[in-house]
Each structure stands twice: as C-alpha cells, then as structure tokens.
C-alpha cells in the first residue's frame, strides 16, 4: 500500500471514529471521544465515551467489546481515536494507553492531541516509548474537537 493509500484509509476510519464521538453524551467533566479498531481493512470494534457503564473511555469501550477475542487477533490491528489516548485518569482507573499496550496494538492513529483542560496527557509519548507507531491524521482536527465544545468553550 502506498503512503497516499494509507493516508486515505486513515482519513476514512477517522471519519468513522468521529461518528462514534458524536454519539457520546456530553458531561462537563469529560471529553467525547470515538474509537474504531481495524485489522486487515475490517472493523473489529467501535466505541465512544461513556458507551458502557462505569465512566468508560472510547478506547476502553472498543477494547472491552473484544474481550472474547484472543489478544493475538488484535495485536496487529490499528486503533483510530479522535483524541490522544489518556495517560492518566482522574478516576484512578487504568489509562487507555495501558489498555492499548496490554492488547498488543502496535499502531494508533489520532485526530488531535488531548487538550490540557483536565490533565497533562503524555499518551503519544508513552506509546512511542513502547515502540507503538503513532500517526496523527491532519485535516480533521475541527471535527474531532467539535463534540467537545461543552468542555473547551
């Protein structure tokens, strides 16, 4: 696959992740994020913020839906997330970075870096330190941030 073809695929899947983010019910203490897990051009799972019980994040929801699948099935998958995976949770729950690393996902595509509104996120740095390829899709930043107007305004 050429770089242009990969970029186009990344844009396509990020748009689907944005659709997921728009399903999130806004609350004043959290972002609305969407995530898609893809392997071999097939969507394995989708998730959005607070979709599942327990103040869940989008990446967490998408990964939880794959619990019945062995890790080997997703280790060479890509997770698309509209916002940088969290490195710290104010709730004390496991971070999305840790969940991604535990799942063995080695490619993460983000729409935007997490704004410093709640915490200083270093998710991209932590993932790269562990050898995960992190790609930032350009051109969809406004759409990725739009579901978060309730927090960022």
PDB file of C-alpha atoms in Angstrom:
ATOM      1  CA  UNK A   1       0.000   0.000   0.000  1.00  0.00           C
ATOM      2  CA  UNK A   2       1.352   3.411  -0.907  1.00  0.00           C
ATOM      3  CA  UNK A   3       1.607   6.240   1.617  1.00  0.00           C
ATOM      4  CA  UNK A   4      -1.241   8.079  -0.154  1.00  0.00           C
ATOM      5  CA  UNK A   5      -3.465   4.998   0.045  1.00  0.00           C
ATOM      6  CA  UNK A   6      -2.668   4.592   3.745  1.00  0.00           C
ATOM      7  CA  UNK A   7      -3.423   8.275   4.383  1.00  0.00           C
ATOM      8  CA  UNK A   8      -6.776   7.914   2.627  1.00  0.00           C
ATOM      9  CA  UNK A   9      -7.635   4.810   4.677  1.00  0.00           C
ATOM     10  CA  UNK A  10      -6.638   6.633   7.864  1.00  0.00           C
ATOM     11  CA  UNK A  11      -8.936   9.544   6.952  1.00  0.00           C
ATOM     12  CA  UNK A  12     -11.791   7.141   6.167  1.00  0.00           C
ATOM     13  CA  UNK A  13     -11.530   5.340   9.513  1.00  0.00           C
ATOM     14  CA  UNK A  14     -11.025   8.571  11.456  1.00  0.00           C
ATOM     15  CA  UNK A  15     -14.289   9.871   9.999  1.00  0.00           C
ATOM     16  CA  UNK A  16     -15.989   6.753  11.383  1.00  0.00           C
ATOM     17  CA  UNK A  17     -14.356   7.378  14.758  1.00  0.00           C
ATOM     18  CA  UNK A  18     -15.728  10.939  14.650  1.00  0.00           C
ATOM     19  CA  UNK A  19     -19.217   9.482  14.094  1.00  0.00           C
ATOM     20  CA  UNK A  20     -18.688   7.460  17.278  1.00  0.00           C
ATOM     21  CA  UNK A  21     -17.531  10.542  19.203  1.00  0.00           C
ATOM     22  CA  UNK A  22     -20.743  12.313  18.205  1.00  0.00           C
ATOM     23  CA  UNK A  23     -22.734   9.536  19.935  1.00  0.00           C
ATOM     24  CA  UNK A  24     -21.169  10.450  23.292  1.00  0.00           C
ATOM     25  CA  UNK A  25     -23.431  12.242  25.727  1.00  0.00           C
ATOM     26  CA  UNK A  26     -21.580  15.398  26.823  1.00  0.00           C
ATOM     27  CA  UNK A  27     -20.787  15.850  30.505  1.00  0.00           C
ATOM     28  CA  UNK A  28     -18.853  18.800  31.986  1.00  0.00           C
ATOM     29  CA  UNK A  29     -16.047  16.669  33.412  1.00  0.00           C
ATOM     30  CA  UNK A  30     -15.005  14.622  30.366  1.00  0.00           C
ATOM     31  CA  UNK A  31     -14.324  14.632  26.647  1.00  0.00           C
ATOM     32  CA  UNK A  32     -16.438  12.990  23.962  1.00  0.00           C
ATOM     33  CA  UNK A  33     -14.166  10.647  22.014  1.00  0.00           C
ATOM     34  CA  UNK A  34     -14.745   7.949  19.417  1.00  0.00           C
ATOM     35  CA  UNK A  35     -12.617   4.909  18.597  1.00  0.00           C
ATOM     36  CA  UNK A  36     -12.515   2.238  15.899  1.00  0.00           C
ATOM     37  CA  UNK A  37     -10.328  -0.883  15.890  1.00  0.00           C
ATOM     38  CA  UNK A  38      -9.414  -2.103  12.409  1.00  0.00           C
ATOM     39  CA  UNK A  39      -7.483  -5.114  11.143  1.00  0.00           C
ATOM     40  CA  UNK A  40      -6.985  -6.113   7.514  1.00  0.00           C
ATOM     41  CA  UNK A  41      -9.475  -3.425   6.394  1.00  0.00           C
ATOM     42  CA  UNK A  42     -12.173  -4.891   8.660  1.00  0.00           C
ATOM     43  CA  UNK A  43     -13.690  -3.035  11.598  1.00  0.00           C
ATOM     44  CA  UNK A  44     -13.354  -5.273  14.643  1.00  0.00           C
ATOM     45  CA  UNK A  45     -14.948  -2.928  17.154  1.00  0.00           C
ATOM     46  CA  UNK A  46     -16.245   0.576  17.782  1.00  0.00           C
ATOM     47  CA  UNK A  47     -16.624   2.600  20.953  1.00  0.00           C
ATOM     48  CA  UNK A  48     -17.406   6.035  22.299  1.00  0.00           C
ATOM     49  CA  UNK A  49     -17.036   7.807  25.613  1.00  0.00           C
ATOM     50  CA  UNK A  50     -19.361   6.522  28.330  1.00  0.00           C
ATOM     51  CA  UNK A  51     -20.963   3.998  25.960  1.00  0.00           C
ATOM     52  CA  UNK A  52     -20.563   1.209  28.530  1.00  0.00           C
ATOM     53  CA  UNK A  53     -21.246   1.539  32.262  1.00  0.00           C
ATOM     54  CA  UNK A  54     -18.570   2.865  34.594  1.00  0.00           C
ATOM     55  CA  UNK A  55     -17.342   6.196  33.136  1.00  0.00           C
ATOM     56  CA  UNK A  56     -15.694   4.368  30.237  1.00  0.00           C
ATOM     57  CA  UNK A  57     -13.477   5.947  27.608  1.00  0.00           C
ATOM     58  CA  UNK A  58     -13.905   5.294  23.882  1.00  0.00           C
ATOM     59  CA  UNK A  59     -10.785   3.135  23.517  1.00  0.00           C
ATOM     60  CA  UNK A  60     -11.739   1.214  26.647  1.00  0.00           C
ATOM     61  CA  UNK A  61     -15.232   0.502  25.241  1.00  0.00           C
ATOM     62  CA  UNK A  62     -13.888  -0.665  21.882  1.00  0.00           C
ATOM     63  CA  UNK A  63     -11.350  -2.936  23.590  1.00  0.00           C
ATOM     64  CA  UNK A  64     -13.896  -4.325  26.089  1.00  0.00           C
ATOM     65  CA  UNK A  65     -16.091  -5.443  23.207  1.00  0.00           C
ATOM     66  CA  UNK A  66     -13.193  -7.605  22.002  1.00  0.00           C
ATOM     67  CA  UNK A  67     -12.749  -9.412  25.325  1.00  0.00           C
ATOM     68  CA  UNK A  68     -13.900 -12.695  23.806  1.00  0.00           C
ATOM     69  CA  UNK A  69     -11.220 -12.462  21.109  1.00  0.00           C
ATOM     70  CA  UNK A  70      -7.706 -13.650  21.917  1.00  0.00           C
ATOM     71  CA  UNK A  71      -5.129 -10.866  22.052  1.00  0.00           C
ATOM     72  CA  UNK A  72      -3.370 -12.385  19.030  1.00  0.00           C
ATOM     73  CA  UNK A  73      -6.343 -11.390  16.899  1.00  0.00           C
ATOM     74  CA  UNK A  74      -5.869  -7.691  17.598  1.00  0.00           C
ATOM     75  CA  UNK A  75      -2.117  -7.428  18.086  1.00  0.00           C
ATOM     76  CA  UNK A  76      -1.566  -6.245  14.513  1.00  0.00           C
ATOM     77  CA  UNK A  77      -4.708  -4.111  14.430  1.00  0.00           C
ATOM     78  CA  UNK A  78      -4.864  -0.318  14.336  1.00  0.00           C
ATOM     79  CA  UNK A  79      -6.918   1.736  16.763  1.00  0.00           C
ATOM     80  CA  UNK A  80      -8.271   5.030  15.471  1.00  0.00           C
ATOM     81  CA  UNK A  81      -9.203   7.503  18.167  1.00  0.00           C
ATOM     82  CA  UNK A  82     -10.398  11.060  17.768  1.00  0.00           C
ATOM     83  CA  UNK A  83      -8.265  12.196  20.706  1.00  0.00           C
ATOM     84  CA  UNK A  84      -4.912  11.082  22.059  1.00  0.00           C
ATOM     85  CA  UNK A  85      -5.350   8.076  24.376  1.00  0.00           C
ATOM     86  CA  UNK A  86      -5.276   9.117  28.017  1.00  0.00           C
ATOM     87  CA  UNK A  87      -2.149   8.530  30.064  1.00  0.00           C
ATOM     88  CA  UNK A  88      -3.768   9.449  33.406  1.00  0.00           C
ATOM     89  CA  UNK A  89      -7.334   9.050  34.658  1.00  0.00           C
ATOM     90  CA  UNK A  90      -8.590  11.332  37.394  1.00  0.00           C
ATOM     91  CA  UNK A  91     -10.904   8.465  38.404  1.00  0.00           C
ATOM     92  CA  UNK A  92      -7.894   6.263  39.138  1.00  0.00           C
ATOM     93  CA  UNK A  93      -8.967   3.715  36.529  1.00  0.00           C
ATOM     94  CA  UNK A  94      -6.441   2.137  34.145  1.00  0.00           C
ATOM     95  CA  UNK A  95      -5.400   4.517  31.370  1.00  0.00           C
ATOM     96  CA  UNK A  96      -6.240   3.913  27.730  1.00  0.00           C
ATOM     97  CA  UNK A  97      -2.504   3.856  26.958  1.00  0.00           C
ATOM     98  CA  UNK A  98      -2.100   0.922  29.354  1.00  0.00           C
ATOM     99  CA  UNK A  99      -5.117  -0.851  27.826  1.00  0.00           C
ATOM    100  CA  UNK A 100      -3.737  -0.411  24.296  1.00  0.00           C
ATOM    101  CA  UNK A 101      -0.327  -1.711  25.341  1.00  0.00           C
ATOM    102  CA  UNK A 102      -1.865  -4.716  27.126  1.00  0.00           C
ATOM    103  CA  UNK A 103      -3.872  -5.539  23.998  1.00  0.00           C
ATOM    104  CA  UNK A 104      -0.671  -5.504  21.939  1.00  0.00           C
ATOM    105  CA  UNK A 105      -1.916  -2.926  19.450  1.00  0.00           C
ATOM    106  CA  UNK A 106       1.140  -1.520  17.706  1.00  0.00           C
ATOM    107  CA  UNK A 107      -0.434   1.261  15.586  1.00  0.00           C
ATOM    108  CA  UNK A 108      -2.508   4.137  16.952  1.00  0.00           C
ATOM    109  CA  UNK A 109      -3.991   6.858  14.752  1.00  0.00           C
ATOM    110  CA  UNK A 110      -5.206  10.009  16.492  1.00  0.00           C
ATOM    111  CA  UNK A 111      -7.176  13.014  15.329  1.00  0.00           C
ATOM    112  CA  UNK A 112      -5.921  15.508  17.937  1.00  0.00           C
ATOM    113  CA  UNK A 113      -3.705  15.581  20.984  1.00  0.00           C
ATOM    114  CA  UNK A 114      -5.631  15.795  24.245  1.00  0.00           C
ATOM    115  CA  UNK A 115      -6.027  19.418  25.356  1.00  0.00           C
ATOM    116  CA  UNK A 116      -4.561  20.204  28.807  1.00  0.00           C
ATOM    117  CA  UNK A 117      -8.007  21.041  30.191  1.00  0.00           C
ATOM    118  CA  UNK A 118      -8.197  18.242  32.802  1.00  0.00           C
ATOM    119  CA  UNK A 119      -4.711  16.690  32.948  1.00  0.00           C
ATOM    120  CA  UNK A 120      -1.421  16.928  31.081  1.00  0.00           C
ATOM    121  CA  UNK A 121      -1.661  13.945  28.737  1.00  0.00           C
ATOM    122  CA  UNK A 122       1.515  12.232  27.534  1.00  0.00           C
ATOM    123  CA  UNK A 123      -0.195   9.301  25.805  1.00  0.00           C
ATOM    124  CA  UNK A 124       1.579   9.728  22.478  1.00  0.00           C
ATOM    125  CA  UNK A 125       4.986   9.866  24.165  1.00  0.00           C
ATOM    126  CA  UNK A 126       4.304   6.765  26.296  1.00  0.00           C
ATOM    127  CA  UNK A 127       3.086   4.769  23.303  1.00  0.00           C
ATOM    128  CA  UNK A 128       6.095   5.741  21.182  1.00  0.00           C
ATOM    129  CA  UNK A 129       8.460   4.851  24.066  1.00  0.00           C
ATOM    130  CA  UNK A 130       6.991   1.326  23.932  1.00  0.00           C
ATOM    131  CA  UNK A 131       7.535   1.032  20.181  1.00  0.00           C
ATOM    132  CA  UNK A 132       3.954   1.766  19.112  1.00  0.00           C
ATOM    133  CA  UNK A 133       3.597   3.644  15.839  1.00  0.00           C
ATOM    134  CA  UNK A 134       1.522   6.778  16.433  1.00  0.00           C
ATOM    135  CA  UNK A 135       0.137   8.691  13.462  1.00  0.00           C
ATOM    136  CA  UNK A 136      -1.754  11.965  13.629  1.00  0.00           C
ATOM    137  CA  UNK A 137      -4.299  12.463  10.859  1.00  0.00           C
ATOM    138  CA  UNK A 138      -4.246  16.017   9.559  1.00  0.00           C
ATOM    139  CA  UNK A 139      -7.255  17.969   8.352  1.00  0.00           C
ATOM    140  CA  UNK A 140      -9.939  16.602  10.694  1.00  0.00           C
ATOM    141  CA  UNK A 141      -8.949  18.460  13.873  1.00  0.00           C
ATOM    142  CA  UNK A 142     -12.050  20.660  13.924  1.00  0.00           C
ATOM    143  CA  UNK A 143     -14.365  17.651  13.513  1.00  0.00           C
ATOM    144  CA  UNK A 144     -12.521  15.767  16.271  1.00  0.00           C
ATOM    145  CA  UNK A 145     -12.847  18.690  18.693  1.00  0.00           C
ATOM    146  CA  UNK A 146     -16.440  19.613  17.789  1.00  0.00           C
ATOM    147  CA  UNK A 147     -18.089  17.040  20.136  1.00  0.00           C
ATOM    148  CA  UNK A 148     -16.097  18.672  22.980  1.00  0.00           C
ATOM    149  CA  UNK A 149     -17.408  22.219  22.693  1.00  0.00           C
ATOM    150  CA  UNK A 150     -19.122  21.752  26.057  1.00  0.00           C
ATOM    151  CA  UNK A 151     -15.698  21.463  27.728  1.00  0.00           C
ATOM    152  CA  UNK A 152     -13.438  23.601  25.555  1.00  0.00           C
ATOM    153  CA  UNK A 153     -15.526  26.776  25.335  1.00  0.00           C
TER     154      UNK A 153
END
